[in-house]
Tab-separated table of C-alpha atoms and ligand atoms in Angstrom:
chain	number	residue	atom	x	y	z
A	1421	MET	CA	-121.282	-52.392	58.436
A	1422	LYS	CA	-121.805	-50.241	55.389
A	1423	ILE	CA	-118.635	-48.605	54.102
A	1424	THR	CA	-119.553	-45.019	53.348
A	1425	ALA	CA	-116.061	-43.564	53.192
A	1426	ALA	CA	-112.579	-44.982	52.712
A	1427	GLU	CA	-109.597	-42.751	52.234
A	1428	PHE	CA	-105.859	-43.126	52.196
A	1429	ILE	CA	-104.213	-41.175	55.008
A	1430	THR	CA	-100.494	-41.868	55.089
A	1431	SER	CA	-97.666	-44.304	54.389
A	1432	ASN	CA	-94.503	-44.590	56.393
A	1433	THR	CA	-91.921	-46.900	57.911
A	1434	ASP	CA	-91.861	-45.256	61.296
A	1435	PRO	CA	-94.571	-46.240	63.770
A	1436	ALA	CA	-93.992	-42.933	65.556
A	1437	LYS	CA	-95.218	-41.142	62.432
A	1438	CYS	CA	-98.473	-43.084	62.170
A	1439	PRO	CA	-101.572	-40.885	62.529
A	1440	ASP	CA	-101.841	-39.230	65.891
A	1441	SER	CA	-105.356	-40.377	66.578
A	1442	SER	CA	-107.236	-42.385	69.117
A	1443	LEU	CA	-109.416	-44.164	66.552
A	1444	PRO	CA	-109.498	-47.936	66.817
A	1445	GLU	CA	-107.167	-49.624	64.409
A	1446	TYR	CA	-107.117	-53.007	62.654
A	1447	ALA	CA	-104.019	-54.248	60.864
A	1448	PHE	CA	-103.849	-56.656	57.942
A	1449	ILE	CA	-100.702	-58.673	57.468
A	1450	GLY	CA	-99.533	-61.818	55.735
A	1451	ARG	CA	-97.079	-63.301	53.273
A	1452	SER	CA	-96.614	-61.504	50.005
A	1453	ASN	CA	-99.211	-62.587	47.478
A	1454	VAL	CA	-101.604	-63.942	50.112
A	1455	GLY	CA	-104.323	-61.673	48.722
A	1456	LYS	CA	-104.107	-58.830	51.234
A	1457	SER	CA	-104.575	-55.933	48.835
A	1458	SER	CA	-107.445	-57.694	47.090
A	1459	LEU	CA	-109.080	-58.351	50.454
A	1460	ILE	CA	-108.756	-54.724	51.555
A	1461	ASN	CA	-110.269	-53.569	48.270
A	1462	MET	CA	-113.048	-56.128	48.610
A	1463	LEU	CA	-113.837	-55.115	52.204
A	1464	THR	CA	-113.925	-51.419	51.355
A	1465	GLN	CA	-115.506	-51.950	47.929
A	1466	ARG	CA	-112.844	-49.757	46.382
A	1467	LYS	CA	-111.033	-50.996	43.303
A	1468	ASN	CA	-107.607	-49.604	44.063
A	1469	LEU	CA	-107.498	-48.505	47.666
A	1470	ALA	CA	-104.723	-50.979	48.419
A	1471	LYS	CA	-102.327	-51.553	45.562
A	1472	THR	CA	-102.371	-55.141	44.407
A	1473	SER	CA	-98.855	-56.424	44.269
A	1474	GLY	CA	-97.255	-56.199	40.876
A	1475	ARG	CA	-93.881	-56.289	42.563
A	1476	PRO	CA	-94.174	-58.114	45.869
A	1477	GLY	CA	-91.787	-57.002	48.541
A	1478	LYS	CA	-91.454	-53.534	47.069
A	1479	THR	CA	-93.897	-51.655	49.197
A	1480	GLN	CA	-92.488	-52.038	52.689
A	1481	LEU	CA	-94.713	-49.419	54.221
A	1482	ILE	CA	-97.305	-49.043	56.932
A	1483	ASN	CA	-100.368	-47.709	55.117
A	1484	HIS	CA	-103.199	-46.095	57.035
A	1485	PHE	CA	-106.706	-45.800	55.637
A	1486	LEU	CA	-109.521	-44.003	57.392
A	1487	ILE	CA	-112.817	-45.875	57.148
A	1488	ASN	CA	-116.188	-44.227	57.767
A	1489	ASN	CA	-114.338	-41.484	59.623
A	1490	SER	CA	-114.358	-43.796	62.617
A	1491	TRP	CA	-111.603	-46.403	62.389
A	1492	HIS	CA	-108.272	-47.076	60.745
A	1493	LEU	CA	-107.548	-49.975	58.494
A	1494	VAL	CA	-103.804	-50.593	58.314
A	1495	ASP	CA	-102.170	-52.342	55.425
A	1496	LEU	CA	-98.864	-53.736	56.659
A	1497	PRO	CA	-96.145	-54.996	54.330
A	1498	GLY	CA	-96.194	-58.568	53.140
A	1499	TYR	CA	-93.561	-60.755	54.730
A	1500	GLY	CA	-91.629	-63.799	53.628
A	1501	TYR	CA	-90.721	-62.620	50.198
A	1502	ALA	CA	-87.650	-64.637	49.196
A	1503	ARG	CA	-86.004	-62.040	46.970
A	1504	VAL	CA	-85.786	-59.388	49.655
A	1505	SER	CA	-82.241	-58.994	51.018
A	1506	LYS	CA	-81.293	-59.950	54.565
A	1507	SER	CA	-80.855	-56.339	55.612
A	1508	ALA	CA	-84.256	-55.446	54.165
A	1509	LYS	CA	-85.748	-58.320	56.159
A	1510	LYS	CA	-84.150	-57.011	59.336
A	1511	THR	CA	-85.448	-53.495	58.752
A	1512	PHE	CA	-88.838	-54.958	58.077
A	1513	GLN	CA	-88.813	-56.966	61.281
A	1514	LYS	CA	-87.738	-53.951	63.255
A	1515	PHE	CA	-90.463	-51.619	62.164
A	1516	ILE	CA	-93.166	-54.244	62.217
A	1517	THR	CA	-92.259	-55.262	65.747
A	1518	SER	CA	-92.149	-51.645	66.849
A	1519	TYR	CA	-95.485	-50.989	65.138
A	1520	PHE	CA	-97.108	-53.819	67.091
A	1521	ASN	CA	-95.405	-52.936	70.328
A	1522	GLN	CA	-96.032	-49.200	70.162
A	1523	ARG	CA	-99.404	-48.819	68.532
A	1524	LYS	CA	-101.779	-48.506	71.448
A	1525	GLN	CA	-104.770	-47.914	69.176
A	1526	LEU	CA	-104.385	-51.347	67.612
A	1527	ILE	CA	-107.400	-53.459	68.482
A	1528	ALA	CA	-106.491	-56.550	66.515
A	1529	ALA	CA	-104.397	-57.871	63.672
A	1530	PHE	CA	-105.809	-59.994	60.891
A	1531	VAL	CA	-103.228	-62.544	59.842
A	1532	LEU	CA	-103.927	-63.679	56.308
A	1533	ILE	CA	-103.252	-67.279	55.362
A	1534	ASP	CA	-103.700	-68.674	51.858
A	1535	SER	CA	-106.324	-71.366	52.345
A	1536	ARG	CA	-104.751	-73.557	49.654
A	1537	HIS	CA	-101.411	-74.064	51.349
A	1538	ALA	CA	-100.159	-76.294	54.130
A	1539	PRO	CA	-99.212	-74.390	57.311
A	1540	GLN	CA	-95.959	-72.482	56.790
A	1541	PRO	CA	-93.401	-71.968	59.578
A	1542	ILE	CA	-93.144	-68.237	58.864
A	1543	ASP	CA	-96.858	-67.696	59.560
A	1544	LEU	CA	-96.890	-69.969	62.604
A	1545	GLU	CA	-93.832	-68.208	64.014
A	1546	PHE	CA	-95.351	-64.815	63.381
A	1547	MET	CA	-98.567	-65.755	65.217
A	1548	GLN	CA	-96.481	-67.215	68.015
A	1549	TRP	CA	-94.732	-63.878	68.292
A	1550	LEU	CA	-98.062	-62.025	68.370
A	1551	GLY	CA	-99.233	-64.339	71.133
A	1552	GLU	CA	-96.075	-63.879	73.172
A	1553	ASN	CA	-96.466	-60.121	72.835
A	1554	GLN	CA	-100.142	-60.279	73.753
A	1555	ILE	CA	-101.329	-58.786	70.512
A	1556	PRO	CA	-104.857	-59.941	69.731
A	1557	PHE	CA	-105.277	-61.409	66.273
A	1558	CYS	CA	-107.638	-63.348	64.051
A	1559	ILE	CA	-106.815	-65.479	61.065
A	1560	ILE	CA	-108.330	-64.928	57.645
A	1561	PHE	CA	-108.091	-67.879	55.263
A	1562	THR	CA	-107.966	-66.216	51.855
A	1563	LYS	CA	-108.763	-67.266	48.279
A	1564	ALA	CA	-111.469	-69.689	49.408
A	1565	ASP	CA	-112.992	-69.653	45.915
A	1566	LYS	CA	-109.950	-71.539	44.662
A	1567	LEU	CA	-110.898	-74.655	46.624
A	1568	LYS	CA	-113.919	-76.930	46.690
A	1569	PRO	CA	-115.774	-76.700	50.036
A	1570	LYS	CA	-114.488	-80.087	51.226
A	1571	ALA	CA	-110.879	-79.291	50.448
A	1572	LEU	CA	-111.282	-75.936	52.185
A	1573	GLN	CA	-112.679	-77.585	55.324
A	1574	ARG	CA	-109.888	-80.161	55.243
A	1575	ASN	CA	-107.188	-77.469	55.017
A	1576	ILE	CA	-108.709	-75.477	57.858
A	1577	LYS	CA	-108.826	-78.632	59.965
A	1578	VAL	CA	-105.153	-79.321	59.240
A	1579	TYR	CA	-104.369	-75.727	60.206
A	1580	SER	CA	-106.376	-75.923	63.419
A	1581	ASP	CA	-104.680	-79.171	64.387
A	1582	ILE	CA	-101.250	-77.613	63.969
A	1583	MET	CA	-102.269	-74.496	65.884
A	1584	LEU	CA	-103.656	-76.590	68.720
A	1585	GLU	CA	-100.248	-78.170	69.218
A	1586	THR	CA	-99.097	-74.850	70.692
A	1587	TRP	CA	-102.279	-72.870	71.346
A	1588	GLU	CA	-104.930	-73.671	73.910
A	1589	GLU	CA	-107.608	-72.880	71.394
A	1590	MET	CA	-107.868	-71.977	67.758
A	1591	PRO	CA	-107.891	-68.193	67.354
A	1592	GLN	CA	-111.039	-66.753	65.866
A	1593	TYR	CA	-110.883	-67.149	62.114
A	1594	PHE	CA	-112.664	-66.049	58.963
A	1595	VAL	CA	-112.768	-67.453	55.469
A	1596	SER	CA	-112.596	-64.991	52.592
A	1597	SER	CA	-112.684	-64.688	48.855
A	1598	SER	CA	-112.040	-61.376	47.191
A	1599	THR	CA	-113.523	-62.779	44.011
A	1600	ASP	CA	-116.977	-63.551	45.360
A	1601	GLY	CA	-117.059	-61.477	48.562
A	1602	THR	CA	-117.064	-64.416	50.976
A	1603	GLY	CA	-116.253	-63.286	54.500
A	1604	ARG	CA	-116.922	-59.601	53.902
A	1605	GLU	CA	-119.978	-59.351	56.150
A	1606	GLU	CA	-118.416	-61.398	58.939
A	1607	ILE	CA	-115.146	-59.454	59.035
A	1608	LEU	CA	-116.877	-56.079	58.927
A	1609	GLU	CA	-119.398	-57.154	61.575
A	1610	PHE	CA	-116.551	-58.257	63.815
A	1611	ILE	CA	-114.924	-54.827	63.476
A	1612	TYR	CA	-118.255	-53.036	63.873
A	1613	HIS	CA	-119.067	-54.794	67.138
A	1614	ILE	CA	-115.713	-54.010	68.679
A	1615	ASN	CA	-115.960	-50.384	67.547
A	1616	GLN	CA	-119.367	-50.168	69.240
A	1617	GLN	CA	-117.842	-51.492	72.436
A	1618	VAL	CA	-114.994	-49.016	72.400
A	1619	GLY	CA	-117.378	-46.177	71.634
A	1620	ASN	CA	-116.799	-45.488	67.947
B	2496	GDP	P1	-100.959	-59.272	48.265
B	2496	GDP	O1	-99.556	-59.365	47.758
B	2496	GDP	O2	-101.118	-60.071	49.513
B	2496	GDP	O3	-101.485	-57.876	48.395
B	2496	GDP	O4	-101.878	-60.050	47.205
B	2496	GDP	P2	-102.814	-59.500	46.046
B	2496	GDP	O5	-104.085	-58.987	46.572
B	2496	GDP	O6	-102.010	-58.605	45.156
B	2496	GDP	O7	-103.162	-60.869	45.307
B	2496	GDP	C1	-102.164	-61.723	44.773
B	2496	GDP	C2	-102.764	-62.512	43.619
B	2496	GDP	O8	-103.793	-63.369	44.087
B	2496	GDP	C3	-103.398	-61.633	42.541
B	2496	GDP	O9	-103.164	-62.240	41.304
B	2496	GDP	C4	-104.893	-61.675	42.894
B	2496	GDP	O10	-105.722	-61.480	41.787
B	2496	GDP	C5	-105.034	-63.076	43.450
B	2496	GDP	N1	-106.103	-63.131	44.474
B	2496	GDP	C6	-106.155	-62.395	45.604
B	2496	GDP	N2	-107.243	-62.716	46.328
B	2496	GDP	C7	-107.912	-63.665	45.642
B	2496	GDP	C8	-109.128	-64.405	45.873
B	2496	GDP	O11	-109.826	-64.240	46.892
B	2496	GDP	N3	-109.478	-65.319	44.930
B	2496	GDP	C9	-108.733	-65.531	43.814
B	2496	GDP	N4	-109.177	-66.472	42.954
B	2496	GDP	N5	-107.586	-64.880	43.559
B	2496	GDP	C10	-107.169	-63.940	44.454
């Protein structure tokens, strides 16, 4: 899919105030610093569409971007940032859960996982929650350029093995690098094909 237009629409903390639109929507979420903003900029080929995190945990907002006038890309706040207070964490959980539960337009979430790290409980628990709430998701293993191919394959295998302890099968996954563009075509093709099916 060629990205011909990408524009910021709105930011908010209230799922009820998200754009009133029937366009298909894809949400990007992951731990702070996982490379989410860089990935969104890489996918859309815009330098600063998503703000890369100078101060992780600060931007606890649901950000909607309109892509090619035909679908929404949603940048959700990073989770698991240690310095955020307990009450901030609760608020975060509340609006993220209501976003996922209320947003009928959501086609799928992309859960970003740093390909360098061992599986973290917070990510596994979050995916478990998505599964229990029947929210379709894919995994994106980010920062692939930081690993040699063998180490990358090994880490993905470790991740799959852990997932398969609770999941019947490994969710669909992508490997990305915002530095060299790895994964861009595959992720955009995935979105494109679903949009075709839903008539956009
Ligand atoms: P966010 O907090 O998830 O939005 O993460 P950012 O996109 O701000 O990235 C966090 C840090 O990781 C920044 O220093 C980025 O330059 C770096 N980074 C993000 N993606 C990649 C990648 O694919 N490769 C490399 N080498 N560094 C990355």
